[in-house]
Amino acid sequence: GTDEHGLKMQQAAAAAGVAPAELCARVSALFRGALARAAVSFTDFVRTSEPRHGRAVRHFWAALRRCGALYKGCYEGWYCTAEESFVPAGQLAERRDARGQARRVALESGHQVHWTKEENYMFRLSEFQEPLRKWLRDNPQVISPAPFYQQVLHWLEEDLPDLSVSRERSRLQWGIPVPDDSTQTIYVWVDALVNYLSVVGYPETHGEWWPAAHHVVGKDILKFHAVYWPALLMAAGLAPPERIFVHSHWTVRGQKMSKSLGNVIDPDSCFRHYTVDGFRYFLLRQGVPERDCDYYGEKVVKLVNSELADALGGLLNRSTALSINPSNTYPYFSESCFPKISDYNGTQALGRASAEDYELVASVASLPLQVANYFEGFQIYKALECIALCVKGTNGFFQRHKPWKLDRKDPAEKLWLDTIIHVTLECLRVYGTLLQPVIPGTADKLLSRLAVEPEERSLSGLTFLPRYNGKPCPFEGRQLGPDTGILFHRLEKSRQSQVENKSS
């Protein structure tokens, strides 16, 4: 959804000569369109200017007031309009603008700050220091990755000043008025955070979901989500969220993205040049949550070509080629060629399978649970790394046994040839199923080629190579799906400069 209130939006609308509601509708539609083009689905899209959200915020404010968590007080400090927050004196610096004039800026973002003094409603944040510490001590996994958990603990070792939670309405009209006080507007961050509740039906039906909520947030807004928000929830009589997952940022060739530097990457250009699936795969494969990751076009091209076009796409094309599988069917598995063993640590070969083949079967058999655990822990990059290693191992298996050299007319050779193809297709079926959340279009194309029906694509019911374990395989003998050509076309090396040039 979109967080739409605040002084920043009010000033941007005035500069554009339009009403704030009109500007918000336009910008919100841009975000919604970008999500659709990125193949990101959602069950709801909440806008903080919606009536349902305003109603939830007013109810939440009333809950804070009833419990005595709010009081009127005078607040002054350095306010950053771009970040909609006060910035402590220790996090400020002096910079000179283009005309050489000195100005005070927030140290981390570089945005200008202005001294602000006004009467506001204050939230008794200082009273929640110990409850917040206890919450974190009792739930060591609640904030991940671990470095961010430690950062929040460090913040809670320092004094927590009370928090200003409203603005004078004379300065900020674009926001939700404080109930029963027309002179004040609810602080944009309090307003925005309540969207987590309004989207699940607060104040009537939120109990079906809350507190089983996972927040995914950028590291720059961690304090709002891991200190202010849990304290506000506690004060309102609600539990903090079950999990807060924090991600770092993307740099471009080692530099922070900045409009002034002209190095902001346009996702639409990336979708066009790298394809939607290609760019999604790169971001999730290379995005390590606990540290900033660097983007540049050559890296996208190299990774996507290597792992999607060559390794995964090449394996599918080779294993479904009519030259080695003229019947275009899911072939049968032979237990005599690939007999089951109980201990994969042995080095002996059985039937026609080698020790490396048994290692591959073991690694692919354990892959679904491994990937599910990484997905559950938001470590998508680790899940994709495991899949990529197995894809590489399957290519090694196929190359090692050279099925194109086997004679299909020889009954013994045919058994082994069909078994090689069966094992390869079973591996591909697992990879296609596990990759659905990451590269939905490519995964669908792969599974359709293997004639895996939509109802057979569940991650929870995924079993690998059932015939190896003496169980029936529903795919054996099934006609493969139509050949739709190359699974993933190789990207051109020249494309990365086009994307970055257009972005700047």
Short mmCIF file of C-alpha atoms in Angstrom, two decimals, residues 31-500:
data_model
loop_
_atom_site.label_atom_id
_atom_site.label_comp_id
_atom_site.label_asym_id
_atom_site.label_seq_id
_atom_site.Cartn_x
_atom_site.Cartn_y
_atom_site.Cartn_z
CA PHE A 31 3.05 1.95 -7.24
CA ARG A 32 0.14 -0.37 -7.88
CA GLY A 33 1.02 -0.55 -11.56
CA ALA A 34 4.68 -1.27 -10.79
CA LEU A 35 3.65 -4.17 -8.55
CA ALA A 36 1.47 -5.62 -11.32
CA ARG A 37 4.28 -5.34 -13.87
CA ALA A 38 6.65 -7.01 -11.39
CA ALA A 39 4.22 -9.96 -11.05
CA VAL A 40 3.77 -9.21 -7.35
CA SER A 41 0.36 -10.34 -6.11
CA PHE A 42 -1.33 -9.16 -2.94
CA THR A 43 -4.54 -9.82 -1.01
CA ASP A 44 -5.05 -6.15 -0.19
CA PHE A 45 -3.67 -2.72 -1.09
CA VAL A 46 -4.17 -0.20 1.70
CA ARG A 47 -3.99 3.57 1.24
CA THR A 48 -3.74 5.69 4.38
CA SER A 49 -6.16 8.23 2.87
CA GLU A 50 -8.95 5.60 2.76
CA PRO A 51 -11.95 5.98 5.14
CA ARG A 52 -11.39 2.51 6.67
CA HIS A 53 -7.86 3.53 7.64
CA GLY A 54 -8.91 6.88 9.08
CA ARG A 55 -11.51 5.12 11.20
CA ALA A 56 -8.88 2.65 12.51
CA VAL A 57 -6.44 5.46 13.34
CA ARG A 58 -9.08 7.41 15.29
CA HIS A 59 -9.97 4.27 17.26
CA PHE A 60 -6.28 3.58 17.97
CA TRP A 61 -5.78 7.17 19.14
CA ALA A 62 -8.77 6.86 21.47
CA ALA A 63 -7.26 3.67 22.94
CA LEU A 64 -3.98 5.52 23.65
CA ARG A 65 -5.85 8.35 25.27
CA ARG A 66 -8.01 6.07 27.45
CA CYS A 67 -4.97 4.37 28.96
CA GLY A 68 -3.30 7.70 29.76
CA ALA A 69 -0.43 7.28 27.30
CA LEU A 70 -0.90 10.78 25.80
CA TYR A 71 -0.42 14.26 27.22
CA LYS A 72 -0.09 17.78 25.86
CA GLY A 73 3.42 19.22 25.86
CA CYS A 74 5.72 21.68 24.13
CA TYR A 75 8.22 20.07 21.74
CA GLU A 76 11.12 21.62 19.91
CA GLY A 77 13.88 20.21 17.80
CA TRP A 78 15.36 19.80 14.32
CA TYR A 79 12.65 18.48 12.00
CA CYS A 80 13.31 16.77 8.66
CA THR A 81 10.34 17.14 6.33
CA ALA A 82 11.69 14.57 3.85
CA GLU A 83 11.81 11.90 6.58
CA GLU A 84 8.80 13.25 8.54
CA SER A 85 10.72 12.99 11.81
CA PHE A 86 12.74 14.92 14.37
CA VAL A 87 16.50 14.31 14.15
CA PRO A 88 18.66 14.24 17.32
CA ALA A 89 21.42 16.86 17.51
CA GLY A 90 24.08 14.13 17.46
CA GLN A 91 22.88 12.98 14.04
CA LEU A 92 23.22 16.38 12.35
CA ALA A 93 25.95 17.94 10.22
CA GLU A 94 26.56 21.20 8.40
CA ARG A 95 26.77 21.18 4.60
CA ARG A 96 27.01 23.93 2.01
CA ASP A 97 24.39 24.07 -0.73
CA ALA A 98 24.97 24.90 -4.42
CA ARG A 99 25.12 28.62 -3.58
CA GLY A 100 27.70 28.06 -0.87
CA GLN A 101 25.32 28.75 2.00
CA ALA A 102 25.64 26.63 5.13
CA ARG A 103 22.66 24.49 6.02
CA ARG A 104 22.01 21.86 8.66
CA VAL A 105 21.27 18.35 7.41
CA ALA A 106 20.56 14.88 8.77
CA LEU A 107 23.89 13.08 8.81
CA GLU A 108 22.63 9.76 7.40
CA SER A 109 20.30 10.97 4.64
CA GLY A 110 21.72 14.41 3.81
CA HIS A 111 18.22 15.93 3.93
CA GLN A 112 17.89 19.48 5.26
CA VAL A 113 16.38 20.02 8.73
CA HIS A 114 14.61 23.04 10.23
CA TRP A 115 14.24 24.11 13.87
CA THR A 116 10.63 23.53 14.92
CA LYS A 117 8.90 24.47 18.15
CA GLU A 118 5.22 23.80 18.81
CA GLU A 119 2.69 22.41 21.26
CA ASN A 120 1.89 18.77 20.47
CA TYR A 121 0.45 15.65 21.99
CA MET A 122 3.24 13.53 23.45
CA PHE A 123 3.35 9.75 23.86
CA ARG A 124 4.85 8.39 27.09
CA LEU A 125 7.48 6.32 25.28
CA SER A 126 9.85 6.53 28.27
CA GLU A 127 7.46 4.34 30.30
CA PHE A 128 7.86 1.47 27.82
CA GLN A 129 11.64 1.10 27.94
CA GLU A 130 11.60 -1.91 30.28
CA PRO A 131 8.55 -3.61 28.66
CA LEU A 132 10.32 -3.30 25.29
CA ARG A 133 13.51 -4.82 26.71
CA LYS A 134 11.56 -7.71 28.21
CA TRP A 135 9.73 -8.29 24.91
CA LEU A 136 13.04 -8.55 23.07
CA ARG A 137 14.71 -10.71 25.72
CA ASP A 138 11.75 -13.12 25.68
CA ASN A 139 11.67 -13.24 21.87
CA PRO A 140 15.25 -13.31 20.54
CA GLN A 141 14.03 -14.20 17.02
CA VAL A 142 11.47 -11.40 16.79
CA ILE A 143 13.85 -9.10 14.88
CA SER A 144 16.09 -10.61 12.23
CA PRO A 145 18.73 -10.73 10.91
CA ALA A 146 20.57 -10.80 14.23
CA PRO A 147 22.64 -7.59 13.79
CA PHE A 148 19.43 -5.55 13.71
CA TYR A 149 18.14 -7.25 16.85
CA GLN A 150 21.35 -6.20 18.58
CA GLN A 151 20.97 -2.66 17.25
CA VAL A 152 17.51 -2.32 18.78
CA LEU A 153 18.80 -3.67 22.12
CA HIS A 154 21.53 -1.02 21.99
CA TRP A 155 18.95 1.73 21.41
CA LEU A 156 17.04 0.52 24.46
CA GLU A 157 20.13 0.91 26.63
CA GLU A 158 19.91 4.68 26.06
CA ASP A 159 17.22 6.97 27.46
CA LEU A 160 13.97 6.91 25.51
CA PRO A 161 12.52 10.43 25.36
CA ASP A 162 8.76 10.81 25.02
CA LEU A 163 7.57 10.97 21.43
CA SER A 164 5.74 13.84 19.74
CA VAL A 165 2.69 12.25 18.07
CA SER A 166 0.85 15.24 16.59
CA ARG A 167 1.51 18.42 14.59
CA GLU A 168 -0.18 21.81 14.63
CA ARG A 169 -3.05 21.71 12.13
CA SER A 170 -2.17 25.22 10.95
CA ARG A 171 1.09 23.77 9.53
CA LEU A 172 -0.17 20.35 8.51
CA GLN A 173 -3.68 20.05 7.11
CA TRP A 174 -3.04 16.94 4.98
CA GLY A 175 -3.51 14.28 7.63
CA ILE A 176 -6.01 12.81 10.08
CA PRO A 177 -7.22 15.36 12.65
CA VAL A 178 -6.78 14.51 16.32
CA PRO A 179 -10.22 13.45 17.62
CA ASP A 180 -11.80 16.23 19.73
CA ASP A 181 -8.96 18.66 19.01
CA SER A 182 -9.22 20.47 15.67
CA THR A 183 -5.93 22.30 16.27
CA GLN A 184 -3.82 19.13 15.88
CA THR A 185 -3.09 16.55 13.16
CA ILE A 186 -2.00 13.01 14.05
CA TYR A 187 1.72 12.51 13.35
CA VAL A 188 2.19 10.85 9.98
CA TRP A 189 4.25 7.95 11.36
CA VAL A 190 1.61 7.01 13.95
CA ASP A 191 -1.00 7.25 11.20
CA ALA A 192 1.09 5.13 8.79
CA LEU A 193 1.97 2.38 11.26
CA VAL A 194 -1.69 1.75 12.05
CA ASN A 195 -2.12 0.53 8.44
CA TYR A 196 -0.86 -2.85 9.67
CA LEU A 197 -4.01 -3.00 11.79
CA SER A 198 -6.50 -1.34 9.45
CA VAL A 199 -5.67 -3.83 6.68
CA VAL A 200 -6.68 -6.76 8.93
CA GLY A 201 -9.97 -5.21 10.04
CA TYR A 202 -9.11 -3.24 13.19
CA PRO A 203 -10.92 -2.58 15.48
CA GLU A 204 -13.48 -5.40 14.89
CA THR A 205 -11.93 -8.37 13.06
CA HIS A 206 -8.16 -7.91 13.48
CA GLY A 207 -8.07 -10.70 16.09
CA GLU A 208 -8.20 -13.31 13.31
CA TRP A 209 -4.69 -12.22 12.27
CA TRP A 210 -3.10 -10.10 14.96
CA PRO A 211 -0.45 -10.53 16.34
CA ALA A 212 0.54 -13.23 13.82
CA ALA A 213 1.96 -10.55 11.55
CA HIS A 214 5.36 -10.34 9.91
CA HIS A 215 6.61 -6.87 9.02
CA VAL A 216 9.21 -6.50 6.25
CA VAL A 217 10.99 -3.16 6.64
CA GLY A 218 14.05 -1.28 5.46
CA LYS A 219 16.88 -0.78 7.92
CA ASP A 220 16.43 3.02 7.79
CA ILE A 221 12.98 2.81 9.42
CA LEU A 222 13.86 0.16 12.00
CA LYS A 223 13.43 2.44 15.03
CA PHE A 224 9.87 3.31 14.03
CA HIS A 225 8.94 -0.36 13.64
CA ALA A 226 10.96 -1.95 16.45
CA VAL A 227 10.75 0.72 19.17
CA TYR A 228 7.91 3.20 18.60
CA TRP A 229 5.37 0.81 17.05
CA PRO A 230 5.64 -2.01 19.64
CA ALA A 231 5.40 0.58 22.44
CA LEU A 232 2.31 2.17 20.85
CA LEU A 233 0.73 -1.28 20.50
CA MET A 234 1.45 -2.17 24.12
CA ALA A 235 -0.11 1.11 25.24
CA ALA A 236 -3.22 0.41 23.15
CA GLY A 237 -3.58 -3.04 24.72
CA LEU A 238 -2.29 -5.01 21.73
CA ALA A 239 0.64 -7.39 21.33
CA PRO A 240 3.64 -6.39 19.17
CA PRO A 241 4.00 -8.11 15.78
CA GLU A 242 5.25 -11.67 15.75
CA ARG A 243 8.25 -10.94 13.53
CA ILE A 244 10.08 -7.93 12.11
CA PHE A 245 12.33 -8.81 9.20
CA VAL A 246 14.79 -6.08 8.23
CA HIS A 247 16.46 -5.67 4.88
CA SER A 248 19.41 -3.53 3.85
CA HIS A 249 19.68 -1.36 0.75
CA TRP A 250 20.87 -1.61 -2.84
CA THR A 251 23.79 0.54 -3.91
CA VAL A 252 24.69 1.20 -7.56
CA ARG A 253 28.33 0.56 -8.40
CA GLY A 254 29.20 1.15 -4.76
CA GLN A 255 27.22 4.39 -4.35
CA LYS A 256 23.94 5.08 -2.59
CA MET A 257 21.08 5.71 -5.02
CA SER A 258 20.47 9.44 -5.33
CA LYS A 259 18.47 11.65 -7.67
CA SER A 260 21.26 14.23 -7.56
CA LEU A 261 23.80 11.63 -8.68
CA GLY A 262 21.42 10.39 -11.38
CA ASN A 263 22.01 6.74 -10.46
CA VAL A 264 18.45 5.77 -9.49
CA ILE A 265 17.48 2.52 -11.19
CA ASP A 266 14.13 2.45 -12.98
CA PRO A 267 12.49 -0.95 -12.37
CA ASP A 268 10.44 -0.74 -15.58
CA SER A 269 13.64 -0.46 -17.63
CA CYS A 270 15.03 -3.48 -15.79
CA PHE A 271 11.86 -5.48 -16.47
CA ARG A 272 12.11 -4.67 -20.17
CA HIS A 273 15.80 -5.47 -20.55
CA TYR A 274 16.28 -8.35 -18.10
CA THR A 275 12.65 -9.62 -18.17
CA VAL A 276 10.46 -9.62 -15.07
CA ASP A 277 11.61 -13.09 -14.00
CA GLY A 278 15.25 -12.32 -14.71
CA PHE A 279 15.26 -9.18 -12.58
CA ARG A 280 13.24 -10.79 -9.77
CA TYR A 281 15.70 -13.70 -9.73
CA PHE A 282 18.70 -11.38 -9.56
CA LEU A 283 17.29 -9.27 -6.70
CA LEU A 284 16.29 -12.30 -4.61
CA ARG A 285 19.43 -14.30 -5.41
CA GLN A 286 21.84 -11.46 -4.65
CA GLY A 287 19.90 -9.57 -1.97
CA VAL A 288 21.52 -10.36 1.39
CA PRO A 289 19.33 -8.75 4.09
CA GLU A 290 22.02 -8.00 6.67
CA ARG A 291 24.24 -5.88 4.43
CA ASP A 292 23.93 -3.48 1.52
CA CYS A 293 24.25 -5.16 -1.88
CA ASP A 294 25.63 -3.64 -5.05
CA TYR A 295 23.79 -3.46 -8.34
CA TYR A 296 25.30 -3.12 -11.78
CA GLY A 297 24.11 -4.42 -15.10
CA GLU A 298 27.01 -6.75 -15.88
CA LYS A 299 26.27 -8.64 -12.68
CA VAL A 300 22.61 -9.13 -13.64
CA VAL A 301 23.49 -10.40 -17.12
CA LYS A 302 26.19 -12.78 -15.88
CA LEU A 303 24.08 -14.30 -13.11
CA VAL A 304 20.84 -14.66 -15.06
CA ASN A 305 22.54 -16.10 -18.13
CA SER A 306 24.55 -18.55 -16.06
CA GLU A 307 21.82 -19.85 -13.74
CA LEU A 308 18.56 -19.43 -15.66
CA ALA A 309 19.43 -19.52 -19.36
CA ASP A 310 22.35 -21.96 -19.33
CA ALA A 311 22.05 -24.18 -16.25
CA LEU A 312 18.26 -24.47 -15.84
CA GLY A 313 17.11 -23.81 -19.41
CA GLY A 314 19.90 -25.87 -20.95
CA LEU A 315 19.09 -28.83 -18.70
CA LEU A 316 15.42 -28.78 -19.67
CA ASN A 317 16.18 -28.53 -23.39
CA ARG A 318 18.72 -31.34 -23.32
CA SER A 319 16.61 -33.73 -21.24
CA THR A 320 13.44 -33.25 -23.31
CA ALA A 321 15.11 -33.30 -26.75
CA LEU A 322 13.34 -35.63 -29.21
CA SER A 323 16.71 -37.11 -30.18
CA ILE A 324 16.99 -38.88 -26.78
CA ASN A 325 13.27 -39.04 -25.91
CA PRO A 326 11.48 -39.55 -29.26
CA SER A 327 8.19 -40.56 -27.61
CA ASN A 328 8.06 -37.18 -25.79
CA THR A 329 6.91 -38.87 -22.57
CA TYR A 330 7.90 -38.88 -18.90
CA PRO A 331 9.95 -42.12 -19.02
CA TYR A 332 9.94 -44.98 -16.52
CA PHE A 333 12.40 -45.44 -13.68
CA SER A 334 14.31 -48.73 -13.33
CA GLU A 335 15.06 -49.97 -9.79
CA SER A 336 17.59 -52.43 -11.18
CA CYS A 337 19.59 -49.61 -12.76
CA PHE A 338 19.26 -47.31 -9.75
CA PRO A 339 18.62 -49.50 -6.67
CA LYS A 340 17.78 -47.84 -3.35
CA ILE A 341 20.48 -47.75 -0.68
CA SER A 342 20.00 -46.78 2.96
CA ASP A 343 23.34 -45.00 3.51
CA TYR A 344 24.45 -42.31 1.09
CA ASN A 345 27.86 -42.05 2.73
CA GLY A 346 29.07 -45.21 1.05
CA THR A 347 31.21 -44.82 -2.05
CA GLN A 348 30.26 -48.04 -3.81
CA ALA A 349 28.27 -47.96 -7.05
CA LEU A 350 25.16 -50.09 -7.42
CA GLY A 351 23.39 -51.01 -10.65
CA ARG A 352 24.52 -48.36 -13.10
CA ALA A 353 24.34 -45.46 -10.66
CA SER A 354 27.55 -43.95 -9.31
CA ALA A 355 28.32 -42.64 -5.83
CA GLU A 356 27.87 -39.08 -7.15
CA ASP A 357 24.38 -40.02 -8.38
CA TYR A 358 23.35 -41.11 -4.90
CA GLU A 359 24.70 -37.85 -3.50
CA LEU A 360 22.59 -35.93 -6.01
CA VAL A 361 19.44 -37.88 -5.09
CA ALA A 362 20.08 -37.20 -1.41
CA SER A 363 20.63 -33.47 -1.95
CA VAL A 364 17.50 -33.03 -4.11
CA ALA A 365 15.39 -35.11 -1.71
CA SER A 366 16.34 -32.78 1.15
CA LEU A 367 15.93 -29.63 -0.95
CA PRO A 368 12.17 -28.90 -0.47
CA LEU A 369 12.40 -28.80 3.33
CA GLN A 370 15.64 -26.83 3.17
CA VAL A 371 14.12 -24.25 0.82
CA ALA A 372 10.90 -24.05 2.86
CA ASN A 373 12.92 -23.28 6.01
CA TYR A 374 14.92 -20.58 4.23
CA PHE A 375 11.75 -19.07 2.78
CA GLU A 376 10.17 -19.09 6.24
CA GLY A 377 13.23 -17.30 7.63
CA PHE A 378 13.19 -14.75 4.77
CA GLN A 379 16.60 -15.95 3.62
CA ILE A 380 15.55 -16.22 0.00
CA TYR A 381 19.11 -15.86 -1.27
CA LYS A 382 20.17 -18.99 0.63
CA ALA A 383 17.23 -20.97 -0.76
CA LEU A 384 18.19 -19.97 -4.31
CA GLU A 385 21.82 -20.79 -3.68
CA CYS A 386 20.81 -24.33 -2.66
CA ILE A 387 18.63 -24.72 -5.75
CA ALA A 388 21.41 -23.42 -8.02
CA LEU A 389 23.87 -25.95 -6.56
CA CYS A 390 21.42 -28.80 -7.18
CA VAL A 391 20.79 -27.62 -10.74
CA LYS A 392 24.55 -27.67 -11.28
CA GLY A 393 24.71 -31.18 -9.81
CA THR A 394 21.92 -32.38 -12.10
CA ASN A 395 23.72 -31.02 -15.14
CA GLY A 396 26.77 -32.95 -13.95
CA PHE A 397 24.66 -36.12 -13.63
CA PHE A 398 23.29 -35.74 -17.17
CA GLN A 399 26.70 -34.97 -18.65
CA ARG A 400 28.38 -37.79 -16.72
CA HIS A 401 26.15 -40.49 -18.18
CA LYS A 402 25.85 -39.08 -21.72
CA PRO A 403 22.36 -40.43 -22.53
CA TRP A 404 22.73 -39.33 -26.15
CA LYS A 405 25.32 -42.09 -26.59
CA LEU A 406 23.02 -44.87 -25.35
CA ASP A 407 21.22 -47.14 -27.81
CA ARG A 408 17.46 -47.07 -27.25
CA LYS A 409 17.09 -50.28 -29.31
CA ASP A 410 19.09 -52.25 -26.76
CA PRO A 411 16.66 -53.21 -23.92
CA ALA A 412 19.28 -52.87 -21.17
CA GLU A 413 20.51 -49.55 -22.54
CA LYS A 414 16.93 -48.31 -22.87
CA LEU A 415 16.23 -49.00 -19.17
CA TRP A 416 19.23 -46.95 -18.14
CA LEU A 417 18.54 -44.20 -20.70
CA ASP A 418 14.96 -43.83 -19.47
CA THR A 419 16.14 -43.83 -15.85
CA ILE A 420 18.64 -41.03 -16.53
CA ILE A 421 15.91 -38.92 -18.15
CA HIS A 422 13.40 -39.78 -15.41
CA VAL A 423 15.78 -38.68 -12.64
CA THR A 424 16.62 -35.49 -14.55
CA LEU A 425 12.95 -34.61 -15.12
CA GLU A 426 12.16 -35.33 -11.47
CA CYS A 427 14.93 -32.92 -10.45
CA LEU A 428 13.57 -30.29 -12.84
CA ARG A 429 10.05 -30.79 -11.48
CA VAL A 430 11.33 -30.07 -7.96
CA TYR A 431 13.24 -26.98 -9.11
CA GLY A 432 10.27 -25.66 -11.07
CA THR A 433 7.95 -26.13 -8.09
CA LEU A 434 10.32 -24.44 -5.63
CA LEU A 435 11.05 -21.52 -7.97
CA GLN A 436 7.38 -20.56 -8.46
CA PRO A 437 7.42 -17.72 -5.88
CA VAL A 438 10.61 -16.28 -7.41
CA ILE A 439 10.25 -16.67 -11.20
CA PRO A 440 6.55 -17.48 -11.69
CA GLY A 441 6.47 -17.20 -15.49
CA THR A 442 9.58 -19.32 -16.09
CA ALA A 443 8.54 -21.89 -13.48
CA ASP A 444 5.11 -22.22 -15.10
CA LYS A 445 6.72 -22.73 -18.52
CA LEU A 446 9.05 -25.41 -17.11
CA LEU A 447 6.32 -27.29 -15.25
CA SER A 448 3.96 -27.11 -18.23
CA ARG A 449 6.67 -28.64 -20.43
CA LEU A 450 6.91 -31.48 -17.91
CA ALA A 451 3.07 -31.85 -17.99
CA VAL A 452 2.77 -31.05 -14.27
CA GLU A 453 -0.83 -29.96 -13.74
CA PRO A 454 -1.66 -26.83 -11.70
CA GLU A 455 -3.00 -28.92 -8.80
CA GLU A 456 0.31 -30.87 -8.75
CA ARG A 457 2.48 -27.80 -8.10
CA SER A 458 2.09 -27.34 -4.34
CA LEU A 459 5.23 -26.80 -2.30
CA SER A 460 3.70 -28.53 0.73
CA GLY A 461 2.95 -31.76 -1.13
CA LEU A 462 6.20 -31.94 -3.06
CA THR A 463 7.84 -35.38 -3.17
CA PHE A 464 10.90 -36.25 -5.20
CA LEU A 465 11.56 -39.49 -7.11
CA PRO A 466 8.81 -41.62 -5.50
CA ARG A 467 9.76 -44.68 -7.60
CA TYR A 468 13.20 -44.72 -5.96
CA ASN A 469 11.36 -45.24 -2.66
CA GLY A 470 9.10 -47.96 -4.06
CA LYS A 471 6.05 -45.73 -4.50
CA PRO A 472 4.11 -45.06 -7.71
CA CYS A 473 5.03 -42.00 -9.75
CA PRO A 474 1.96 -40.27 -11.27
CA PHE A 475 4.06 -38.77 -14.06
CA GLU A 476 5.53 -41.99 -15.51
CA GLY A 477 4.31 -42.62 -19.03
CA ARG A 478 2.59 -39.23 -19.20
CA GLN A 479 2.89 -37.30 -22.47
CA LEU A 480 5.08 -34.24 -21.97
CA GLY A 481 3.65 -30.79 -22.58
CA PRO A 482 4.20 -28.92 -25.85
CA ASP A 483 7.70 -27.71 -26.63
CA THR A 484 7.55 -23.93 -26.29
CA GLY A 485 11.18 -23.42 -27.23
CA ILE A 486 13.96 -21.93 -25.12
CA LEU A 487 13.02 -21.74 -21.44
CA PHE A 488 14.91 -18.50 -20.80
CA HIS A 489 16.62 -16.50 -23.55
CA ARG A 490 20.15 -15.35 -22.85
CA LEU A 491 20.49 -11.65 -22.10
CA GLU A 492 22.69 -9.50 -24.30
CA LYS A 493 25.79 -8.10 -22.65
CA SER A 494 25.11 -4.65 -24.08
CA ARG A 495 21.85 -4.31 -22.18
CA GLN A 496 23.20 -3.29 -18.81
CA SER A 497 24.51 0.08 -20.03
CA GLN A 498 21.17 0.84 -21.69
CA VAL A 499 19.32 0.33 -18.40
CA GLU A 500 21.71 2.48 -16.36
#
